[in-house]
Coordinates of C-alpha atoms and ligand atoms in Angstrom, one line a residue:
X14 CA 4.8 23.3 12.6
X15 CA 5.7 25.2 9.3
X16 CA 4.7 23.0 5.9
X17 CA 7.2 25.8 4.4
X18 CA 10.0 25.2 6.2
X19 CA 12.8 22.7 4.2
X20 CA 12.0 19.1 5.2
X21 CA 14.4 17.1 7.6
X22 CA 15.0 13.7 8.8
X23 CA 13.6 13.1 12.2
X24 CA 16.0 10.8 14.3
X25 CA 16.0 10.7 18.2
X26 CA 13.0 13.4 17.9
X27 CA 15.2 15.5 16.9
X28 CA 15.9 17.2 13.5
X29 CA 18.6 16.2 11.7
X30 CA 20.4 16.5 7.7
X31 CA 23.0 15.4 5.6
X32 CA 25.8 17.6 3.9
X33 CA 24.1 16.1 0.8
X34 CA 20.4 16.6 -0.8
X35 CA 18.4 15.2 -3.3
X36 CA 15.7 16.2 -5.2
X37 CA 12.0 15.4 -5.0
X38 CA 10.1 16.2 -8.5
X39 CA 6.4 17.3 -8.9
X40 CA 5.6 14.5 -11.8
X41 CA 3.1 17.0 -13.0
X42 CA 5.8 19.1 -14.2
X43 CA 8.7 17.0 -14.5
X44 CA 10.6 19.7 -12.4
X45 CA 12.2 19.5 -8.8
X46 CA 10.4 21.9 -6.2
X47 CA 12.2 20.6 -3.1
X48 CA 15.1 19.1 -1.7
X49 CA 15.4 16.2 0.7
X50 CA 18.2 14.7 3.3
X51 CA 20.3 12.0 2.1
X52 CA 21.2 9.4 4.3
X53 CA 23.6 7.1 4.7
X54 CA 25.1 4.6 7.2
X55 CA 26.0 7.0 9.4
X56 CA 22.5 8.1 9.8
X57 CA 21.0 4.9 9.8
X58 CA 22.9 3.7 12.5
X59 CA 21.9 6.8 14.3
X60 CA 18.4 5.9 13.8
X61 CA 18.7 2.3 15.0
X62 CA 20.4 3.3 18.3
X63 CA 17.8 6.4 18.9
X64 CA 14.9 3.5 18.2
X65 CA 16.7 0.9 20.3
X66 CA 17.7 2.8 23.9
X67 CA 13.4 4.4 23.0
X68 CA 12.4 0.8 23.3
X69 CA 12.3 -0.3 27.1
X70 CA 10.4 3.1 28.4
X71 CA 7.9 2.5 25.2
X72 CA 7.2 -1.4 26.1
X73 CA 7.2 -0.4 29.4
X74 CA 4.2 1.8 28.8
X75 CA 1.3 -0.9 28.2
X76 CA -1.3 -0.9 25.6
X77 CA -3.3 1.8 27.4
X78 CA -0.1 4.4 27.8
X79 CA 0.8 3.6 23.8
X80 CA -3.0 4.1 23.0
X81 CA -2.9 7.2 24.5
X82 CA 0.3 8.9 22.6
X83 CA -1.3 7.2 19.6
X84 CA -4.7 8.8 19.9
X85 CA -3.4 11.7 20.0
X86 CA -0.8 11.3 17.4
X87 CA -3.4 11.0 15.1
X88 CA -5.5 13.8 16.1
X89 CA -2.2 15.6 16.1
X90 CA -2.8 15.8 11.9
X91 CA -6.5 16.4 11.8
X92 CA -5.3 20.9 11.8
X93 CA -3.2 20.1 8.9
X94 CA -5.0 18.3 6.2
X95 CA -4.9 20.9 3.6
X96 CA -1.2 21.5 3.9
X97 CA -0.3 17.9 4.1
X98 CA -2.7 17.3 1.2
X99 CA -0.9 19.7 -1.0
X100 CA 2.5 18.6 -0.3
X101 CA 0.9 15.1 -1.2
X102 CA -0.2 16.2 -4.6
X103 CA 3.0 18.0 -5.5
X104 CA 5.0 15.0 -4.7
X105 CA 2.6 12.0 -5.6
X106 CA 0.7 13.9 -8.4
X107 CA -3.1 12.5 -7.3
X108 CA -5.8 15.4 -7.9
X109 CA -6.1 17.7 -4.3
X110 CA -9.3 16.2 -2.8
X111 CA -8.1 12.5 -3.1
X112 CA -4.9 13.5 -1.7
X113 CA -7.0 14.9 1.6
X114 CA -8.7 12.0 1.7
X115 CA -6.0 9.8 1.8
X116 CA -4.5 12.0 4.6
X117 CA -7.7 11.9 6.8
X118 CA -7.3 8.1 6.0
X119 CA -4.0 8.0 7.5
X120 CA -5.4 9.9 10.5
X121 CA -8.1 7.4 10.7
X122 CA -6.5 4.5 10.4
X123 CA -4.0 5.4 13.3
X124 CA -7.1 6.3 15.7
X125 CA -8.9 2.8 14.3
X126 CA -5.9 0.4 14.8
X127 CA -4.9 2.2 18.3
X128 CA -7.8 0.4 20.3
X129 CA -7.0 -2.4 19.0
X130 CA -5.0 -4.9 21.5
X131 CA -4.0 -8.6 21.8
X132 CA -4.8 -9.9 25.0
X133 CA -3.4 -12.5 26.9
X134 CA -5.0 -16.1 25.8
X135 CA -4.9 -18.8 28.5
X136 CA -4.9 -21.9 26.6
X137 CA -4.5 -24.1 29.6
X138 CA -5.9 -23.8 32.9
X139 CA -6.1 -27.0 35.1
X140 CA -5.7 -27.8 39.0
X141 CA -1.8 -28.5 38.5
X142 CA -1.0 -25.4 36.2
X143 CA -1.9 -22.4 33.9
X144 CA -0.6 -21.5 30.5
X145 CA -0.8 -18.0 28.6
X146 CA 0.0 -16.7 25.3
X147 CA 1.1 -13.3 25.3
X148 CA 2.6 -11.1 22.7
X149 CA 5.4 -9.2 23.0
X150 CA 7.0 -6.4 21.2
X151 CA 9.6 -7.2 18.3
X152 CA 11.6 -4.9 19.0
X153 CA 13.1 -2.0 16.2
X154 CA 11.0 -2.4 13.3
X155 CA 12.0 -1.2 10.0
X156 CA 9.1 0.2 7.6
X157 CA 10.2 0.7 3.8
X158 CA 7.2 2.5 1.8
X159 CA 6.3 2.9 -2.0
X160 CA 5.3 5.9 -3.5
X161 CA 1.6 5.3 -4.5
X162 CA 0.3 5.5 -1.7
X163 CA 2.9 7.4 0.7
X164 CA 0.9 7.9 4.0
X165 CA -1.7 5.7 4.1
X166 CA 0.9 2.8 3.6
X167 CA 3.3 4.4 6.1
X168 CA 0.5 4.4 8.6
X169 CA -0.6 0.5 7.7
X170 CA 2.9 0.0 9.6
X171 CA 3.1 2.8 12.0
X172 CA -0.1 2.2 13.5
X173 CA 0.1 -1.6 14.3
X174 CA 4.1 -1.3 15.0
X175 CA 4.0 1.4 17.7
X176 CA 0.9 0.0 19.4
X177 CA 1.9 -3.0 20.0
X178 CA 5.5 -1.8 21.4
X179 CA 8.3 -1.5 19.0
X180 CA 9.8 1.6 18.3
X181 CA 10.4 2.4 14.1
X182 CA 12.5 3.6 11.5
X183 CA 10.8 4.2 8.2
X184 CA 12.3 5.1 5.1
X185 CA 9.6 6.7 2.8
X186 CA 10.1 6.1 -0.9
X187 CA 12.9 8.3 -2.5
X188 CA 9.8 9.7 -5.2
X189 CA 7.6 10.9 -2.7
X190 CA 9.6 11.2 1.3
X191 CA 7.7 14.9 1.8
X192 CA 4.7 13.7 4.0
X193 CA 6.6 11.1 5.8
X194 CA 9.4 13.5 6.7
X195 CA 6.7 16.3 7.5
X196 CA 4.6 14.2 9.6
X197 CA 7.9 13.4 11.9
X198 CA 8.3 16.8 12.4
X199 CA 4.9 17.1 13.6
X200 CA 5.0 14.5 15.7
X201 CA 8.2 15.0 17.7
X202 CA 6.6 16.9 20.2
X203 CA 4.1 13.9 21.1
X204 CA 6.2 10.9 20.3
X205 CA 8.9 9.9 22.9
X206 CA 12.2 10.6 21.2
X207 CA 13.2 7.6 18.8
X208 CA 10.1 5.8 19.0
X209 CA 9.5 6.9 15.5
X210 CA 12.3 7.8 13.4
X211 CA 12.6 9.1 9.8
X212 CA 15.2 9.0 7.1
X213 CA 14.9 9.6 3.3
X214 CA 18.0 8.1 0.9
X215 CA 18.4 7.2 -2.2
X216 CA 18.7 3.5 -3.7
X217 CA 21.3 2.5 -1.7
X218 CA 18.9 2.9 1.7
X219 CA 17.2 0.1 1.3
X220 CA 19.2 -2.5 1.2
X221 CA 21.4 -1.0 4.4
X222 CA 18.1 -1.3 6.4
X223 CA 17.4 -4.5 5.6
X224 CA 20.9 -5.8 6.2
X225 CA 21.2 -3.2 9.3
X226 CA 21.4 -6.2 12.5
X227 CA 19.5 -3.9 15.0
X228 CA 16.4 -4.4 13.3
X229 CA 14.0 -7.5 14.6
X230 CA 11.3 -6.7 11.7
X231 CA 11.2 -5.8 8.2
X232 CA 8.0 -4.0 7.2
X233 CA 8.2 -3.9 3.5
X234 CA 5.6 -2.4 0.8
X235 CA 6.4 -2.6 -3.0
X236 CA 7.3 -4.5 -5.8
X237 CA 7.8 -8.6 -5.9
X238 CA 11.4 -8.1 -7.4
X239 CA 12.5 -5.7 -4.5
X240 CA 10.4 -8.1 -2.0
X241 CA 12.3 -11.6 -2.9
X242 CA 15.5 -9.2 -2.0
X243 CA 14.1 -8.5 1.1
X244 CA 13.1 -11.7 2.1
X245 CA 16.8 -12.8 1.2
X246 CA 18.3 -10.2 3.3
X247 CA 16.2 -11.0 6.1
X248 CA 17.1 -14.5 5.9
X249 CA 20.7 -13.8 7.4
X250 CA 20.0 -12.9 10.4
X251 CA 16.3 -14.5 10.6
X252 CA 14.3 -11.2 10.8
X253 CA 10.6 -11.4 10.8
X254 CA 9.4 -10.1 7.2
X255 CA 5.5 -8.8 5.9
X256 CA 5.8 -8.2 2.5
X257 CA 2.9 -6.6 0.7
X258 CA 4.0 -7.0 -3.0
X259 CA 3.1 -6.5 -6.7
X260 CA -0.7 -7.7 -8.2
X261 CA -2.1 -8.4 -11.9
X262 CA -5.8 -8.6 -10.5
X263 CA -8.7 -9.7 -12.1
X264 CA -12.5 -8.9 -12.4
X265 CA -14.9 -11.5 -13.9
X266 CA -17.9 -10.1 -15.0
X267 CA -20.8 -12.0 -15.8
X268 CA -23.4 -11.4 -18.1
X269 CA -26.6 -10.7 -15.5
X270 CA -24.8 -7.1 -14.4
X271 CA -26.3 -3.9 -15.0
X272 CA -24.2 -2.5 -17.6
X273 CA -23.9 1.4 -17.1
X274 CA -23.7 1.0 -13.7
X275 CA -21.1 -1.9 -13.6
X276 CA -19.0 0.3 -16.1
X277 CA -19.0 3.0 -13.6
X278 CA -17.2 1.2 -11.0
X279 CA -14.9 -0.9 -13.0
X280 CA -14.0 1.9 -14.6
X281 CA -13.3 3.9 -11.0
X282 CA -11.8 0.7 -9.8
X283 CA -8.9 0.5 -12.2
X284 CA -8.1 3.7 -13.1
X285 CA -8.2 5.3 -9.6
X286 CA -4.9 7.4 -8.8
X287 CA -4.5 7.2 -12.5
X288 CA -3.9 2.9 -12.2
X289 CA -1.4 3.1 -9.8
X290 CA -3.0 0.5 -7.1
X291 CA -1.7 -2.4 -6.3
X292 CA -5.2 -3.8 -5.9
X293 CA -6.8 -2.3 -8.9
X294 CA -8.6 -4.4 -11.7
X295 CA -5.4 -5.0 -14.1
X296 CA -7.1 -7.5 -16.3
X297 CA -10.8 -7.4 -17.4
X298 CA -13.1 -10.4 -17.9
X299 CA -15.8 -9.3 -19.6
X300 CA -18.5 -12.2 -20.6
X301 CA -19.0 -12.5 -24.4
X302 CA -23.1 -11.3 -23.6
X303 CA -22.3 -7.8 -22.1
X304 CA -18.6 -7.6 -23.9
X305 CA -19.4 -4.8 -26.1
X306 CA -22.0 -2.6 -24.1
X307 CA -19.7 -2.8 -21.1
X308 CA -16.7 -2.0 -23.9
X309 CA -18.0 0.9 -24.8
X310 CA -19.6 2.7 -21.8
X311 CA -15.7 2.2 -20.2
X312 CA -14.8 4.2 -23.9
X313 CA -16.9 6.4 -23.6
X314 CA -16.0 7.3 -19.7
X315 CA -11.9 7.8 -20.9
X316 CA -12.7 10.2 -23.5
X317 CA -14.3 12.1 -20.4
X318 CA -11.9 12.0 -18.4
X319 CA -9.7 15.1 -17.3
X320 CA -5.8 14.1 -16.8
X321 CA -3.6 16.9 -15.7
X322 CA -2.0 18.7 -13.1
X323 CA -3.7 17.3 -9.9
X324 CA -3.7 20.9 -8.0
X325 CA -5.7 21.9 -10.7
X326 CA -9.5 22.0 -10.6
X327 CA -11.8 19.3 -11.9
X328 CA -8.5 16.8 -12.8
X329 CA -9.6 13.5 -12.1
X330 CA -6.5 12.0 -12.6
X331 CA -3.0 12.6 -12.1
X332 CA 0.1 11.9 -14.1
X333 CA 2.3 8.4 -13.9
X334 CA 4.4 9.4 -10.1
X335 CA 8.1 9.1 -11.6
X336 CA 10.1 9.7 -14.9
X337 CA 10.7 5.6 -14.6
X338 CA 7.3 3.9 -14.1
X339 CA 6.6 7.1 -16.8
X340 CA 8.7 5.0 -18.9
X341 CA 7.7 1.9 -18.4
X342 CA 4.0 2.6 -19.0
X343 CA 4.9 4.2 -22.5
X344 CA 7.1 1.3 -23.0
X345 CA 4.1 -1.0 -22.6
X346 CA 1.3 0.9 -24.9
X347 CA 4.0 1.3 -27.5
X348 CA 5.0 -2.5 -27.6
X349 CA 0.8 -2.9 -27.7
X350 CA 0.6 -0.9 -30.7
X351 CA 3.7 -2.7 -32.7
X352 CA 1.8 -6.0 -32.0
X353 CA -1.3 -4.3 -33.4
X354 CA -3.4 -4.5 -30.8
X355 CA -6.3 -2.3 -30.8
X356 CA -6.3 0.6 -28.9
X357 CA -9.4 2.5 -27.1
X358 CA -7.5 5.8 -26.3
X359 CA -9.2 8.6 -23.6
X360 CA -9.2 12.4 -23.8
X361 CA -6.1 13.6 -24.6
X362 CA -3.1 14.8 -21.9
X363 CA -1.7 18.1 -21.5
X364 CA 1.4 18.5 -23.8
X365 CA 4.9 19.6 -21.3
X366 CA 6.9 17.9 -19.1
X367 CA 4.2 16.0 -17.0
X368 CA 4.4 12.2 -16.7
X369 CA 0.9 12.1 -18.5
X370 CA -1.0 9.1 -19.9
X371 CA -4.0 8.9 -21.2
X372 CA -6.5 6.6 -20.0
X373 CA -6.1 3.5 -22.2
X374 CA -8.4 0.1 -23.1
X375 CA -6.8 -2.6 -25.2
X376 CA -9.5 -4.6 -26.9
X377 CA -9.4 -8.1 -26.5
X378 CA -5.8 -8.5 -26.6
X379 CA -4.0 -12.3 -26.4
X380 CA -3.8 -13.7 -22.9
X381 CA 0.3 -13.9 -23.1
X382 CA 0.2 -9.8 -24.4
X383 CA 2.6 -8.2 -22.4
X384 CA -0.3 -5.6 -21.2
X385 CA -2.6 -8.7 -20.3
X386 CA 1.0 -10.4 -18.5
X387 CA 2.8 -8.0 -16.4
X388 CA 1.7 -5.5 -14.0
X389 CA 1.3 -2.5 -15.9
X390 CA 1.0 -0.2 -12.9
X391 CA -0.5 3.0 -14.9
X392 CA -3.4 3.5 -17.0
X393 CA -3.4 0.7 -19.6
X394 CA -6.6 -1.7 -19.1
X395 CA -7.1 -4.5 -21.4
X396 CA -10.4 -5.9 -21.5
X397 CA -10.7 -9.6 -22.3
X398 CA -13.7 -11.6 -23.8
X399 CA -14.8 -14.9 -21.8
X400 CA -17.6 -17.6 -22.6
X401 CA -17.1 -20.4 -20.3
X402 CA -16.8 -19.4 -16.4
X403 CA -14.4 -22.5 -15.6
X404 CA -12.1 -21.3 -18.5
X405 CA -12.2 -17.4 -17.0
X406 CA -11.1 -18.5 -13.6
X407 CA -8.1 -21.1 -14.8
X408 CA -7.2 -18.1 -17.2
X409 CA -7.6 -15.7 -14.3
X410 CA -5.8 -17.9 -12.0
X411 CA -2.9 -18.5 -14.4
X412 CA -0.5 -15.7 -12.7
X413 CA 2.0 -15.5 -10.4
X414 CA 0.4 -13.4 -8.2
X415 CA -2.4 -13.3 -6.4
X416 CA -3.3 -9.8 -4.5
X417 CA -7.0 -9.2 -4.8
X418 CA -10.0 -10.3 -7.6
X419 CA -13.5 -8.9 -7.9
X420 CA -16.3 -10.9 -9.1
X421 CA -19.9 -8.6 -10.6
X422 CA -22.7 -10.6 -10.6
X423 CA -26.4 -10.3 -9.7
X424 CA -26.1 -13.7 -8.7
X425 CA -24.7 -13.1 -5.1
X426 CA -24.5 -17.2 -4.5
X427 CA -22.3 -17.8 -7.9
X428 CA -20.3 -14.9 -7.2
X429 CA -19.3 -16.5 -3.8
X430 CA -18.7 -19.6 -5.9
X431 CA -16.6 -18.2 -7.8
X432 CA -14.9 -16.0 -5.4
X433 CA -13.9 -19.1 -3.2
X434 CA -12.1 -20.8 -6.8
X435 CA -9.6 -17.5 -7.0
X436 CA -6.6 -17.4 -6.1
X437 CA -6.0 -14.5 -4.3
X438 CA -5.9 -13.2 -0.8
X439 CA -8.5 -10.5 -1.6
X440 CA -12.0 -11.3 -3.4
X441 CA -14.9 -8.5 -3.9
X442 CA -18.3 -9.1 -4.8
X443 CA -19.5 -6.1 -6.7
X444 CA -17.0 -4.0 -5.4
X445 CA -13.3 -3.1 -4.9
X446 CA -10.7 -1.9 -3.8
X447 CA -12.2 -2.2 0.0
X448 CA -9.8 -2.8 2.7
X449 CA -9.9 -1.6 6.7
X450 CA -8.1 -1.4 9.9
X451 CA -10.1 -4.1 10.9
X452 CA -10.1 -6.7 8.0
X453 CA -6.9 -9.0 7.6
X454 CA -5.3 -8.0 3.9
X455 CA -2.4 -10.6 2.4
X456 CA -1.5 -11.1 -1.1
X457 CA -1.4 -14.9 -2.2
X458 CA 1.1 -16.9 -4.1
X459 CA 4.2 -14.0 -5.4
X460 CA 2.0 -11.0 -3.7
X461 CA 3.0 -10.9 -0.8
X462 CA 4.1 -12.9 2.5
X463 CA 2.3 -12.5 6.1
X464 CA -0.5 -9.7 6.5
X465 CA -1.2 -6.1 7.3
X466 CA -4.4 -5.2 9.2
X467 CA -6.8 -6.2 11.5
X468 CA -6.1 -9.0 14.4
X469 CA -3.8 -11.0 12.2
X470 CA -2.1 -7.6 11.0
X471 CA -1.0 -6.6 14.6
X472 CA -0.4 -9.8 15.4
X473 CA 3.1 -9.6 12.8
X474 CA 4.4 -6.7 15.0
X475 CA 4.3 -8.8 18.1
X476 CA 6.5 -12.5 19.6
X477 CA 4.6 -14.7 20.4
X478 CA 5.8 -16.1 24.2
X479 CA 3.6 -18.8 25.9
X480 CA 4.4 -18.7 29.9
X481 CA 3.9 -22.0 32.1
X482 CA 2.6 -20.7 35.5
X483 CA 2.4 -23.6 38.4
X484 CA -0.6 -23.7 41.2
X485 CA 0.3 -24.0 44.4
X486 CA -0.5 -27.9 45.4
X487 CA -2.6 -28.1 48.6
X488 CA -0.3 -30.3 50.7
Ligands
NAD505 P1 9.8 -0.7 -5.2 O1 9.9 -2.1 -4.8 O2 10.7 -0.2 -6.3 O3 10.2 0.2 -4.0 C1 9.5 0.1 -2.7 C2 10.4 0.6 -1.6 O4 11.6 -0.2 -1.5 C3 11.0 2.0 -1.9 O5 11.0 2.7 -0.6 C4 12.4 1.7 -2.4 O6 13.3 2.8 -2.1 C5 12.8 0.5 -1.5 N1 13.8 -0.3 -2.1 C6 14.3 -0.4 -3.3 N2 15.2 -1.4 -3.4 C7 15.4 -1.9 -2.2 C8 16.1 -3.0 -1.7 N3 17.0 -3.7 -2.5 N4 16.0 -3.3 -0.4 C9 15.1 -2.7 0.4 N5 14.3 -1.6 -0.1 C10 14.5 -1.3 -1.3 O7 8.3 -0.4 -5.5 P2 7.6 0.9 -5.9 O8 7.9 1.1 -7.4 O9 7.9 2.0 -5.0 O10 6.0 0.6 -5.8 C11 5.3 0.0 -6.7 C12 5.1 -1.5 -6.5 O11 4.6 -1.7 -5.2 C13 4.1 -2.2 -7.4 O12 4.5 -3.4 -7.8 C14 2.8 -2.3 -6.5 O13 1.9 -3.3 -6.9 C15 3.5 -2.6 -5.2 N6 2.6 -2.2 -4.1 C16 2.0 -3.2 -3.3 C17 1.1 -2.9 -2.3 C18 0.5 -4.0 -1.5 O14 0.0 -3.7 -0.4 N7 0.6 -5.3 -1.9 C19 0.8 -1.6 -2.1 C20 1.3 -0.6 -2.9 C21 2.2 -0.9 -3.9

């Protein structure tokens, strides 16, 4: 396995390219440091028919004989760590030691989810008959990936997928394809050929998969605009869908917290991998009492904080991952300073090519604020004021979607009152961004459709067939 080596598409375990490449940018400097496969149909199709004649021999296997390849799939990455970690941190931008941790993450949750299994359930079981419930394989299972998170996310799929007896092709994100293609390679010695299947593309990818008719299952990470597309596509030929979509969560804090502490968290909590979390705090309730103390400790922690070049020591926080979402942040913070807002800026960025921003607060902005409305998905935090706690939950309701929520209380029995009036698939109680292989995680309302993780995640990646067995009568 050489990290060095140019990166290629892995399709019937075998390495394959394109006569075309594209290339993949460090955000940090704005400048391309490798190039990438480009698929197309041809490939695609490829992949689909490598992932389709692997199928039978993988079903065939059984929980155990999957387990078993999976195990040690995943123990297959625990040598590599630093290398995949700084491939991660050129292409995704996060600082080195969060990028390991999100590899050994990956490696984790593979090794967690692979003794998982779904037994049979008899559901009937009588003098005249029995009746089971078992769950079968999909089939081919197509997993499309953002970048923010590019292997832990990949694996929320793999894992589940492969154990439970489909065979994959994933498309990573065009931004950030390195470590999926990379951990392909790795694994083509340990995988059956076309049980797991690579291909990076440009925009056009996506949409081929998810029309593509050899696929029984869409796996789909990203945003709500690309996920109603999805869902549409999916439609024509009925495939199954998850969608883990877009958030704009909320926090509610009340006034009994302890304030330095509490700032320390929340501030951890939405600004990890420099705000680009799809569960991270996006809007701030902050009650009247503890507004300005709470305020200004999360102030004071911006103008702290170091954002740079992630392979850089003692960078806490990486740049915005792509030129667009770059964009789209600045957009944002400059519209928030034309309407006057006020703005609590951090320590400054480095000056070059980076996709820098600094850590930002808005104080107190309007509710209908386009940083308070839409997802900003970078580091722009506005922090609203709140009185009444009926009021805070209708106004933290009052979005479209419905990821996660935290509530921060020292009143552990309010907090789970108030946790059980959000609307959200996700609630914390002085805590978040907590998820694991074993605990279900949906988004509600326009975040998301079906679930990834735990019992009810796996459960997605399998048919459910109920099989009517008669008893012998005794004449
Ligand atoms: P995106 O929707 O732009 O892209 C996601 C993936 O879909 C990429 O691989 C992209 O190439 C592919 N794609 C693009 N158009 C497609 C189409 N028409 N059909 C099929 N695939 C297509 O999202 P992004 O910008 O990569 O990621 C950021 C978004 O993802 C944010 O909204 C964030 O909240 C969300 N997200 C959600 C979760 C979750 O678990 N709910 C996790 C991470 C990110």
């Amino acid at each position: 396995m050489n990290f060095a080596s140019a990166c290629t598409m892995t399709i019937a375990g075998r390495a394959v390219t394109t006569g075309r490449l594209m290339d993949v940018i460090n955000p940090a400097t704005g400048k391309p440091f490798a190039a990438v496969p480009v698929a197309g149909a041809d490939e695609l199709n490829a992949a689909v028919d490598a992932a389709q004649a692997a199928l039978p021999a993988w079903k065939a296997l059984g929980w155990d004989g999957r387990r078993e390849v999976l195990l040690r799939a995943a123990k297959a990455i625990e040598p590599h760590v630093d290398e995949f970690a700084a491939l991660f941190t050129a292409e995704q931008g996060r600082p080195l030691d969060q990028a390991k941790g999100e590899i050994q993450l990956g490696a984790y949750w593979l090794k967690a989810v692979s003794r998982q299994q779904l037994d049979d359930e008899v559901v009937e079981d009588t003098d005249a008959r029995r009746v089971i419930v078992r769950h079968d394989p999909l089939g081919v299972v197509a997993a499309i990936v953002p970048w923010n998170f590019p292997f832990l996310l990949a694996m929320w799929k793999i894992a589940p997928a492969l154990l439970a007896g489909n065979t994959m092709v994933l498309k990573p994100s065009p931004f950030t394809p390195l470590c999926s293609l990379k951990l392909a390679e790795l694994w083509r010695d340990i995988l059956p050929a076309g049980v797991y299947n690579v291909i990076s593309g440009e925009n056009d990818l996506g949409p081929l998969m998810t029309a593509h008719p050899g696929f029984a299952k869409i796996s789909f990470t990203g945003s709500t605009a690309t996920g109603k597309r999805v869902m549409e596509a999916a439609s024509r030929d009925l495939k199954r869908i998850t969608l883990e979509l877009g958030g704009n969560d909320a926090a509610i804090v009340m006034p009994d917290v302890d304030v330095p502490s509490v700032a320390q968290k929340l501030f951890a909590g939405a600004f990890y991998n420099s705000a680009q979390v799809c569960i991270a705090t996006k809007r701030l309730y902050i009650h009247n009492d503890v507004y300005e103390p709470i305020r200004d400790a999360m102030h004071a922690l911006a103008q702290q904080a170091v954002v740079g070049d992630g392979a850089q020591q003692g960078v806490q926080f990486g740049p915005i991952q792509n030129r667009m979402q770059y964009d789209r942040v600045i957009a944002l913070l400059n519209g928030a300073r034309e309407q006057g807002l006020t703005i609590l800026e951090g320590r400054a960025v480095p000056p070059g090519d980076g996709y820098f921003v600094p850590i930002t607060l808005i104080d107190n902005p309007p509710e209908d604020a386009p940083v308070v409305a839409e997802e900003a998905f970078g580091p722009i935090l506005p922090l609203l004021r709140f009185s009444d706690v009926d009021e805070v939950i209708a106004r933290a309701n009052a979005s479209e979607y419905g990821l996660a929520g935290a509530v921060w209380s020292d009143d552990i029995d309010q907090a789970v009152e108030i946790a059980g009036r959000m609307e959200t698939g996700t609630v914390w109680i002085n805590d978040n961004l907590q998820s694991g292989p074993h605990i279900p995680f949906a988004g509600a309302k326009q975040s998301g459709f079906g679930v990834e993780n735990g019992k009810d995640g796996l459960r997605e990646y399998t048919a459910l067939k109920t099989v009517f067995i008669p008893k012998k009568q005794a004449d």
